[in-house]
Amino acid sequence: MIVAEHLTKRYGGRTAVDDVSFTVEPGRVTGFLGPNGAGKSTTMRMVVGLDRPTSGRVTVDGRAYADSPAPLQEVGALLEARAVHPGRSARSHLRALAATHGIGDARVDEVVAMTGLSAVARRRVGGFSLGMGQRLGIAAALLGDPRVLVLDEPVNGLDPEGVRWVRQTVRHLADEGRTVFISSHLMSEMAITADDLVVIGRGRVVAQGPVRDVVGGVGGASVLVRSPRAGELGSLLERSGARLERRDDGALVVRGPDAAAVGDLAAGAGIAVHELTPQQSSLEDAFMTLTADAVEYATSPSPPAGPHGSGPRPAGPGRPDEEARA
Amino acid sequence: MSAATSARPAEPRGGRAVTFGRVVRSERIKLLTLRSTWWVLALTLLAVVAVPLLPAALYAADPASLAGALGPDVGALTAGTEVAVITLGVLGVLAVTNEYSSGMVRATMTAVPRRTPVLLAKGVVLAVLAALVGVVGVLLAWVVTLPLYGDAAPSLATATAWRVVLGSGLRLAGVALLALAVGALLRSAAGAVAVVLGLLLVLPGVLQVAGFATGVEAFGRVVPFLPGQAGAVVTQVAPTGDPLGPWTGLLVMAAWIAVLGGAAVALLRSRDV
């Protein structure tokens, strides 16, 4: 279990992590989700003591990571793909790390095999692809058979097969009762992999909890309704306690009752319904909503233009031709 | 949570704790699994063995010449260690700065989050290697120059000779440690190599010149206490005019290492990796 309490990290005047508190439970995969530059890596570096918090603290199974007599058996960390000297072979790299804990060569060869690196283990790491480097990082994280795994963007640079392997590995590790804390800026990845989420933006936790709750808390399920008597149906729904959003095209977005309840209500009042579509807000929507104010490098202050170029265009500098065409 | 922690075995799943001996072993693996280390060590050994051949050859050609008159003594056998000062200085710097340039340091400090043992272990491994290369190299130099010096070959059967031979190893170990400390302080190879070689090779000359130019004697008086000068006394057969003897010289060098190393440890503990 990882417990962060009011974790804050400032570099000079810049606050990278701002009063962050969360708990990562054992037996579950907890996704650490946020845009690039949100403070994910800094937080993870503080978990394993590479960065000292400016204030607050983070503990692993009840104590600071550095206080563990056998840190690699406590936490396996993949922090950056290339935390490896390029002139050393993969096996030598792992042997050197293993030696600090008296972990034998048998275990080194075991994690090499687990991560599919056997064929290249004696080659120098400098020639490794990004994906192979990532596998080596994961092999290093697994060396001490740790009860907690901290993986920073583990699928970065992996091919589809590698991505699937990471997902399965992470699931398997969590099913064994281990604590798995895995960061990503890809919502789709977290939607597949994670049980719980900690969403971070600009150094602050903007949401946390089980994936369904985080998604639900942002808007949750809704029902899209079209009716020739939308106005009547709308007031009827509002009287029944539903929350309503009237779209420009006349459709209603109903929150509260499910599709069946909306249909029954309309039928009861004899109102024809032309469309009745349950809508599940995706993790992606939730993520966008949650971090909308917290993206450090926003690319565009406005939504993308519609098919007819009717939407407002971003007033990007140095693109007068774009502006003119729009 | 604390109950669960205390109920857990101290060394879970057959695992073992981090000990200083294990960190030393790890650092030994790290240093010796890089090709560059072997290149530097081979080059160093070659220099320590080969450089004394020059005065020996001159002596063999004409014992009465000025160059020939330098030998034969044990001091002539340590001439190559001056080259080793440069190569081992670079090795000492790289042993720590390559961790930062490659990112390896993050893996290292995650495995040993107390950090200090890592730097100390690097020091142990480097010091042993440098001392070995120094002592073995000087002994080999004695062997290869034997045919050139013939009957006049210096004897190793005196206390002074052994002081010079062992002292050469200790001095080179000191150079490597000094370089390690500077590398750990600056974290950048280029800067650290410049500082180390500047401190050992350039600064003494600069101070001498400054002394002559300004007439301020203090400049010149400082020179023997610089780490390069102080550490070199032990390699001389008959230390001349120095305020420091062989062993006090080594102590002064050790003090430099202690101060710079202490600063390096303090910064290592306080800085983010």
XYZ file of C-alpha atoms in Angstrom:
599
model
C 0.000 0.000 0.000
C 1.241 3.466 -0.917
C -0.003 6.391 1.133
C 0.773 9.948 0.078
C -0.083 12.669 2.551
C -0.094 16.313 1.506
C 2.822 15.693 -0.797
C 4.251 18.906 -2.207
C 7.287 19.438 -4.406
C 8.563 22.813 -5.518
C 11.473 23.401 -7.869
C 12.491 26.981 -7.326
C 9.323 28.960 -7.906
C 7.515 26.218 -9.812
C 5.205 23.886 -7.921
C 5.329 20.484 -9.603
C 3.235 18.636 -7.055
C 0.784 20.536 -4.899
C -0.635 19.046 -1.695
C -1.275 15.624 -3.195
C -2.862 12.930 -1.022
C -3.924 9.487 -2.170
C -3.874 5.837 -1.225
C -2.915 3.007 -3.529
C -4.450 -0.243 -2.335
C -2.950 -3.717 -2.614
C -4.555 -6.238 -4.936
C -5.664 -3.558 -7.354
C -4.236 -1.703 -10.292
C -4.305 1.992 -9.596
C -3.921 4.233 -12.593
C -2.172 7.551 -12.171
C -3.630 9.621 -14.918
C -2.809 13.104 -16.035
C -1.554 15.164 -18.928
C 2.164 15.473 -19.542
C 3.775 17.733 -17.000
C 1.006 17.187 -14.456
C 3.399 15.891 -11.796
C 3.029 12.134 -12.222
C 6.729 11.368 -12.579
C 7.706 13.731 -9.791
C 5.214 12.054 -7.474
C 6.515 8.604 -8.384
C 10.092 9.726 -7.868
C 9.131 10.884 -4.385
C 7.599 7.463 -3.658
C 11.017 5.823 -4.087
C 12.964 8.651 -2.493
C 14.727 9.998 -5.575
C 13.162 13.413 -4.995
C 12.670 14.779 -1.521
C 9.223 16.251 -0.905
C 9.231 19.955 -0.087
C 6.546 19.059 2.434
C 4.250 16.173 3.195
C 5.258 12.544 3.078
C 4.732 9.310 1.261
C 5.008 5.855 2.792
C 5.105 2.359 1.387
C 3.539 -0.244 3.647
C 3.783 2.168 6.532
C 7.291 3.522 6.253
C 9.440 5.720 4.058
C 10.934 3.767 1.171
C 14.499 4.640 2.153
C 13.960 3.113 5.593
C 13.380 -0.338 4.164
C 16.215 -2.794 4.769
C 15.572 -4.347 1.365
C 14.054 -1.623 -0.835
C 13.949 -3.669 -4.052
C 11.793 -6.236 -2.311
C 9.508 -3.493 -1.121
C 9.018 -1.568 -4.343
C 9.887 -2.355 -7.931
C 10.064 0.848 -9.879
C 10.172 1.663 -13.546
C 10.796 5.373 -13.563
C 12.399 6.128 -16.873
C 12.960 3.860 -19.805
C 16.626 4.650 -19.818
C 17.993 4.407 -16.322
C 20.729 2.228 -17.757
C 24.300 2.780 -18.886
C 24.340 2.141 -22.651
C 27.728 0.428 -22.520
C 26.616 -2.329 -20.184
C 24.779 -5.477 -21.216
C 21.230 -5.996 -20.012
C 22.318 -8.900 -17.863
C 25.216 -6.993 -16.295
C 22.884 -4.115 -15.526
C 20.493 -6.434 -13.729
C 23.306 -8.304 -11.985
C 24.674 -5.032 -10.611
C 21.283 -4.029 -9.230
C 20.627 -7.527 -7.883
C 24.000 -7.600 -6.129
C 22.981 -4.756 -3.796
C 20.426 -7.110 -2.238
C 22.369 -10.329 -2.579
C 19.909 -11.474 -5.218
C 21.505 -14.275 -7.211
C 22.083 -14.709 -10.928
C 19.292 -17.305 -11.061
C 16.732 -14.607 -10.303
C 18.390 -12.292 -12.843
C 17.985 -14.925 -15.546
C 14.417 -15.495 -14.384
C 13.339 -11.862 -14.864
C 15.239 -11.738 -18.151
C 13.161 -14.692 -19.347
C 9.938 -13.227 -17.918
C 10.414 -10.032 -19.884
C 11.375 -11.804 -23.081
C 14.940 -10.475 -23.132
C 16.810 -13.786 -23.093
C 18.010 -13.456 -26.673
C 19.498 -9.991 -26.133
C 20.511 -10.175 -22.476
C 24.216 -10.197 -23.248
C 24.036 -7.372 -25.742
C 24.889 -3.840 -24.804
C 21.876 -1.777 -23.887
C 22.944 1.103 -26.122
C 21.622 -0.760 -29.147
C 18.239 -1.528 -27.613
C 15.003 -0.234 -29.090
C 12.726 1.839 -26.891
C 10.547 -1.211 -26.325
C 13.475 -3.416 -25.308
C 14.686 -0.698 -22.959
C 11.229 -0.589 -21.435
C 11.244 -4.355 -20.947
C 14.629 -4.104 -19.267
C 13.237 -1.451 -16.945
C 10.364 -3.738 -16.045
C 12.787 -6.635 -15.518
C 14.700 -4.444 -13.067
C 11.461 -3.582 -11.285
C 10.634 -7.278 -10.877
C 14.122 -8.278 -9.613
C 13.306 -8.157 -5.928
C 9.886 -9.822 -6.336
C 8.433 -6.664 -4.763
C 5.037 -6.354 -3.118
C 4.561 -2.894 -4.636
C 5.132 -1.871 -8.241
C 5.505 1.708 -9.379
C 5.509 1.924 -13.154
C 5.842 5.277 -14.884
C 4.382 5.117 -18.395
C 5.279 1.432 -18.817
C 3.659 1.036 -22.244
C 5.561 3.966 -23.718
C 7.364 2.822 -26.838
C 6.059 -0.722 -26.703
C 4.617 -2.460 -29.736
C 1.025 -3.759 -29.488
C 2.228 -7.144 -28.317
C 4.309 -5.454 -25.623
C 1.400 -3.304 -24.541
C -0.746 -6.387 -24.113
C 2.022 -8.083 -22.208
C 2.266 -5.148 -19.786
C -1.507 -5.168 -19.254
C -1.521 -8.876 -18.512
C 1.539 -8.674 -16.302
C 0.116 -5.788 -14.326
C -3.218 -7.570 -13.884
C -1.471 -10.751 -12.846
C 0.671 -8.906 -10.293
C -2.361 -7.224 -8.787
C -4.243 -10.539 -8.668
C -1.353 -11.923 -6.632
C -2.204 -9.291 -4.061
C 0.489 -6.803 -4.955
C 0.035 -3.073 -5.054
C 0.322 -1.734 -8.585
C 0.624 1.983 -9.279
C 0.868 2.729 -12.958
C 0.962 6.108 -14.635
C -0.171 7.100 -18.069
C -1.267 10.119 -19.994
C -3.392 7.822 -22.143
C -6.932 7.553 -20.846
C -7.741 4.652 -23.143
C -4.887 2.678 -21.620
C -6.075 3.328 -18.087
C -9.655 2.456 -19.003
C -8.449 -1.020 -19.898
C -5.826 -1.524 -17.220
C -6.859 0.219 -14.028
C -9.299 -0.602 -11.234
C -8.798 2.667 -9.395
C -7.748 6.055 -10.619
C -5.874 8.996 -9.261
C -6.303 11.836 -11.742
C -3.804 14.652 -11.500
C -3.585 17.956 -13.290
C -1.079 20.751 -12.708
C 0.239 18.998 -9.655
C -3.144 18.641 -7.955
C -5.320 15.585 -7.539
C -8.550 16.398 -9.360
C -10.307 13.083 -8.791
C -9.681 9.669 -7.306
C -11.522 6.461 -6.653
C -12.693 3.410 -8.593
C -12.707 4.044 -12.343
C -16.531 3.873 -12.510
C -16.946 6.425 -9.735
C -14.481 8.820 -11.279
C -16.229 8.597 -14.622
C -19.680 8.740 -13.046
C -18.787 11.643 -10.820
C -18.005 13.797 -13.807
C -21.330 13.472 -15.541
C -22.032 9.824 -15.495
C -24.673 8.147 -17.558
C -27.191 10.157 -19.512
C -29.976 9.491 -21.994
C -30.295 11.259 -25.321
C -33.956 11.819 -26.184
C -35.529 13.190 -29.356
C -39.181 13.866 -29.526
C -41.483 16.036 -31.662
C -42.886 17.291 -28.347
C -39.550 17.783 -26.671
C -40.698 20.860 -24.795
C -43.570 19.043 -23.085
C -41.485 15.982 -22.391
C -38.762 18.181 -20.983
C -40.992 19.852 -18.422
C -42.494 16.498 -17.557
C -39.007 15.066 -16.921
C -37.967 18.073 -14.866
C -41.040 17.729 -12.710
C -40.057 14.096 -12.102
C -36.658 15.216 -10.801
C -34.434 14.633 -13.835
C -31.657 17.048 -14.752
C -31.954 18.306 -18.260
C -29.812 19.807 -20.943
C -31.541 21.144 -24.055
C -29.383 20.918 -27.141
C -29.565 23.333 -30.050
C -30.845 20.656 -32.387
C -33.833 20.046 -30.139
C -32.532 16.899 -28.477
C -32.611 16.503 -24.715
C -29.790 15.116 -22.638
C -31.374 13.642 -19.538
C -29.503 12.789 -16.371
C -31.100 10.863 -13.527
C -33.622 8.404 -14.866
C -32.418 5.630 -17.146
C -33.654 5.112 -20.703
C -36.454 2.797 -19.614
C -37.787 5.299 -17.094
C -37.693 8.104 -19.673
C -39.507 5.877 -22.190
C -42.162 4.864 -19.689
C -42.747 8.453 -18.687
C -43.156 9.527 -22.306
C -45.481 6.626 -23.068
C -47.555 7.389 -19.991
C -48.060 10.947 -21.238
C -48.701 9.757 -24.790
C -45.663 11.587 -26.122
C -43.959 10.036 -29.145
C -40.249 9.423 -28.831
C -38.068 9.285 -31.920
C -34.809 8.499 -30.246
C -33.906 7.142 -26.876
C -30.187 6.476 -26.529
C -28.387 5.636 -23.284
C -25.017 7.413 -23.229
C -22.096 6.328 -21.097
C -19.631 9.097 -20.576
C -16.215 7.646 -21.274
C -13.107 7.866 -19.193
C -11.803 10.094 -21.923
C -14.639 12.561 -21.419
C -14.112 12.427 -17.683
C -10.409 13.010 -18.075
C -10.939 15.942 -20.405
C -13.453 17.501 -18.065
C -11.308 16.970 -14.997
C -8.090 18.245 -16.435
C -9.501 20.922 -18.707
C -8.250 23.651 -16.408
C -5.114 21.783 -15.565
C -3.368 21.194 -18.854
C -0.024 22.887 -18.770
C 0.451 23.130 -22.495
C -3.008 23.542 -23.929
C -2.876 23.332 -27.691
C -6.078 25.141 -28.413
C -8.339 27.369 -26.360
C -11.393 26.267 -28.323
C -12.979 23.051 -29.610
C -12.036 21.827 -33.075
C -13.969 23.236 -35.977
C -16.993 21.331 -37.233
C -17.195 19.720 -40.663
C -18.085 23.057 -42.262
C -15.416 24.985 -40.455
C -18.098 26.772 -38.510
C -16.459 26.505 -35.096
C -14.206 29.227 -33.766
C -10.596 28.689 -34.813
C -7.691 28.807 -32.434
C -5.949 32.108 -32.857
C -2.597 30.451 -33.352
C 0.292 32.780 -33.951
C 2.002 32.737 -37.330
C -0.798 31.003 -39.200
C -2.509 33.840 -41.054
C -3.329 31.570 -44.005
C -5.294 29.242 -41.715
C -7.126 32.197 -40.313
C -7.964 33.530 -43.732
C -9.270 30.217 -44.987
C -11.413 29.772 -41.926
C -1.039 -0.672 9.149
C 1.774 -0.674 11.688
C 0.566 -4.010 12.999
C 0.775 -5.478 9.526
C 4.245 -4.031 9.136
C 5.593 -5.499 12.323
C 3.945 -8.857 11.693
C 5.792 -9.170 8.427
C 9.093 -11.010 8.366
C 12.045 -8.615 8.210
C 13.417 -10.224 5.071
C 10.464 -11.187 2.944
C 10.309 -14.081 0.510
C 13.824 -15.343 1.007
C 15.159 -11.917 0.123
C 18.084 -10.230 1.720
C 18.831 -6.783 2.982
C 21.168 -4.226 1.500
C 24.579 -4.360 3.151
C 27.699 -2.333 2.445
C 29.504 -5.430 1.221
C 26.751 -6.066 -1.293
C 26.834 -2.484 -2.520
C 30.605 -2.822 -3.006
C 29.995 -5.969 -5.028
C 27.407 -4.150 -7.104
C 29.790 -1.276 -7.775
C 32.537 -3.717 -8.714
C 30.205 -5.346 -11.241
C 29.250 -1.932 -12.579
C 32.801 -0.707 -13.028
C 34.167 -3.922 -14.503
C 31.304 -4.496 -16.934
C 32.116 -1.343 -18.853
C 34.620 -1.654 -21.664
C 35.900 1.859 -21.020
C 37.107 0.797 -17.560
C 39.250 -1.951 -19.044
C 40.620 0.398 -21.668
C 41.608 2.960 -19.067
C 43.141 0.333 -16.777
C 45.084 -1.241 -19.635
C 46.325 2.135 -20.814
C 47.297 3.059 -17.267
C 49.200 -0.149 -16.704
C 50.949 0.248 -20.036
C 52.038 3.779 -19.117
C 53.247 2.813 -15.642
C 55.295 -0.047 -17.048
C 56.545 1.576 -20.248
C 57.499 5.113 -19.225
C 60.399 3.943 -16.930
C 61.857 2.159 -19.954
C 62.930 5.529 -21.327
C 65.393 6.541 -18.598
C 66.486 2.902 -18.377
C 67.235 2.836 -22.106
C 69.173 6.101 -21.876
C 71.136 4.711 -18.952
C 71.890 1.531 -20.875
C 73.090 3.590 -23.839
C 75.370 5.831 -21.794
C 75.397 5.607 -17.990
C 77.402 8.821 -17.769
C 74.977 10.994 -19.753
C 72.826 13.503 -17.951
C 69.683 11.560 -18.734
C 71.357 8.337 -17.770
C 72.395 9.853 -14.451
C 68.719 10.022 -13.410
C 68.731 6.281 -12.877
C 69.037 3.798 -11.674
C 66.929 4.212 -8.591
C 63.472 3.128 -7.535
C 62.195 6.648 -8.131
C 62.871 6.243 -11.843
C 60.516 3.251 -11.770
C 57.586 5.427 -10.706
C 57.903 7.894 -13.599
C 54.888 6.329 -15.333
C 52.590 6.977 -12.407
C 52.479 10.635 -13.483
C 50.573 9.488 -16.576
C 48.410 7.268 -14.397
C 47.399 10.358 -12.414
C 45.646 11.620 -15.537
C 44.024 8.356 -16.621
C 42.884 7.326 -13.145
C 41.678 10.850 -12.490
C 39.442 10.503 -15.538
C 38.331 7.014 -14.433
C 37.410 8.293 -10.989
C 35.350 11.124 -12.446
C 33.580 8.886 -14.970
C 32.752 6.244 -12.369
C 30.182 8.617 -10.934
C 29.364 11.097 -13.706
C 28.419 8.342 -16.181
C 25.632 7.401 -13.778
C 24.173 10.856 -14.165
C 24.706 11.167 -17.917
C 23.106 7.778 -18.606
C 20.326 7.963 -16.018
C 21.691 4.829 -14.349
C 21.839 6.784 -11.111
C 18.057 6.534 -10.793
C 18.232 2.742 -10.859
C 21.200 2.800 -8.499
C 19.619 5.099 -5.940
C 16.309 3.255 -6.114
C 18.152 0.070 -5.152
C 20.142 1.865 -2.437
C 17.961 4.792 -1.382
C 20.281 5.661 1.507
C 22.658 6.810 -1.238
C 25.799 7.302 0.857
C 26.873 3.625 0.668
C 26.891 3.916 -3.134
C 29.534 6.646 -3.153
C 31.607 4.936 -0.462
C 31.432 1.631 -2.329
C 32.545 3.296 -5.531
C 35.460 4.696 -3.552
C 36.447 1.265 -2.234
C 36.371 -0.325 -5.686
C 38.235 2.536 -7.363
C 40.872 2.782 -4.635
C 41.614 -0.934 -4.769
C 41.851 -0.939 -8.566
C 44.038 2.168 -8.697
C 46.357 0.900 -5.957
C 46.647 -2.479 -7.664
C 47.477 -0.937 -11.008
C 50.049 1.342 -9.346
C 51.841 -1.335 -7.328
C 51.679 -4.035 -10.000
C 52.719 -1.536 -12.654
C 55.777 -0.296 -10.749
C 56.827 -3.868 -9.954
C 56.470 -4.772 -13.634
C 58.468 -1.684 -14.535
C 61.235 -2.989 -12.259
C 61.106 -6.321 -14.092
C 61.177 -4.902 -17.616
C 63.995 -2.463 -16.850
C 66.178 -5.136 -15.225
C 67.977 -6.087 -18.456
C 68.644 -2.413 -19.230
C 70.066 -1.526 -15.826
C 71.972 -4.818 -15.540
C 74.018 -5.009 -12.352
C 73.061 -1.450 -11.448
C 69.343 -2.312 -11.188
C 67.742 -0.729 -8.133
C 67.154 -3.090 -5.263
C 63.640 -3.603 -4.003
C 64.953 -5.104 -0.805
C 65.017 -1.837 1.123
C 62.386 -0.145 3.226
C 62.587 2.966 1.066
C 62.026 0.952 -2.095
C 58.897 -0.646 -0.662
C 57.687 2.705 0.620
C 58.026 4.061 -2.918
C 56.333 1.048 -4.531
C 53.419 0.839 -2.111
C 53.234 4.613 -1.864
C 52.788 4.853 -5.627
C 49.732 2.629 -5.329
C 48.341 4.628 -2.410
C 48.915 7.906 -4.202
C 47.060 6.694 -7.293
C 44.234 5.412 -5.097
C 44.107 8.895 -3.612
C 43.936 10.500 -7.047
C 41.053 8.221 -8.037
C 39.202 9.047 -4.799
C 39.759 12.767 -5.240
C 38.401 12.522 -8.779
C 35.415 10.522 -7.554
C 34.601 13.181 -4.975
C 34.845 16.007 -7.521
C 32.761 13.989 -10.010
C 30.086 13.418 -7.372
C 30.067 17.117 -6.515
C 29.796 18.386 -10.082
C 27.911 15.463 -11.690
C 29.288 16.414 -15.079
C 32.254 14.666 -16.663
C 33.639 17.645 -18.546
C 33.554 19.993 -15.586
C 34.889 17.451 -13.132
C 37.774 16.327 -15.348
C 38.731 19.967 -15.831
C 38.662 20.621 -12.095
C 40.584 17.455 -11.184
C 43.327 17.899 -13.767
C 43.414 21.620 -13.047
C 43.848 20.984 -9.333
C 46.473 18.267 -9.816
C 48.454 19.522 -12.804
C 47.716 23.146 -13.659
C 47.180 24.942 -10.373
C 50.675 24.203 -8.964
C 52.318 25.842 -11.979
C 49.927 28.770 -11.917
C 50.671 29.399 -8.242
C 54.419 29.185 -8.834
C 54.201 31.697 -11.653
C 51.943 33.920 -9.586
C 54.510 33.751 -6.810
C 57.336 34.808 -9.110
C 55.283 37.484 -10.815
C 53.929 39.118 -7.682
C 56.783 38.375 -5.333
C 54.277 37.066 -2.810
C 55.954 34.016 -1.316
C 52.702 32.652 0.076
C 51.712 31.465 -3.391
C 54.717 29.220 -3.627
C 54.401 28.012 -0.055
C 50.880 26.713 -0.690
C 51.969 24.514 -3.578
C 53.365 21.560 -1.579
C 50.025 21.265 0.196
C 48.051 20.815 -2.994
C 46.770 17.243 -3.295
C 48.913 16.356 -6.308
C 52.139 17.596 -4.744
C 51.462 16.294 -1.239
C 50.550 12.855 -2.548
C 53.619 12.626 -4.785
C 56.198 12.911 -1.985
C 55.741 9.267 -1.083
C 56.847 8.220 -4.574
C 60.209 9.980 -4.275
C 63.241 8.076 -3.023
C 64.740 11.105 -1.346
C 62.075 13.733 -0.705
C 63.816 17.046 -1.207
C 63.035 20.364 0.336
C 59.371 19.577 0.859
C 57.782 20.657 4.107
C 55.942 17.336 3.975
C 57.380 13.849 4.359
C 56.099 10.799 2.476
C 53.442 9.848 5.005
C 52.467 13.344 6.108
C 52.093 14.116 2.401
C 49.674 11.230 2.005
C 47.818 12.475 5.079
C 47.439 15.918 3.535
C 46.062 14.295 0.398
C 43.712 12.215 2.537
C 42.505 15.432 4.143
C 41.680 16.852 0.706
C 39.753 13.677 -0.081
C 37.946 13.800 3.245
C 36.852 17.408 2.746
C 35.764 17.021 -0.881
C 34.267 13.566 -0.229
C 32.427 14.846 2.825
C 30.933 17.663 0.777
C 29.994 15.174 -1.950
C 28.224 12.911 0.556
C 26.383 15.833 2.121
C 25.152 17.024 -1.266
C 24.310 13.504 -2.384
C 22.060 13.130 0.626
C 20.324 16.465 0.259
C 19.972 16.868 -3.503
C 17.344 15.215 -5.638
C 18.776 12.442 -7.769
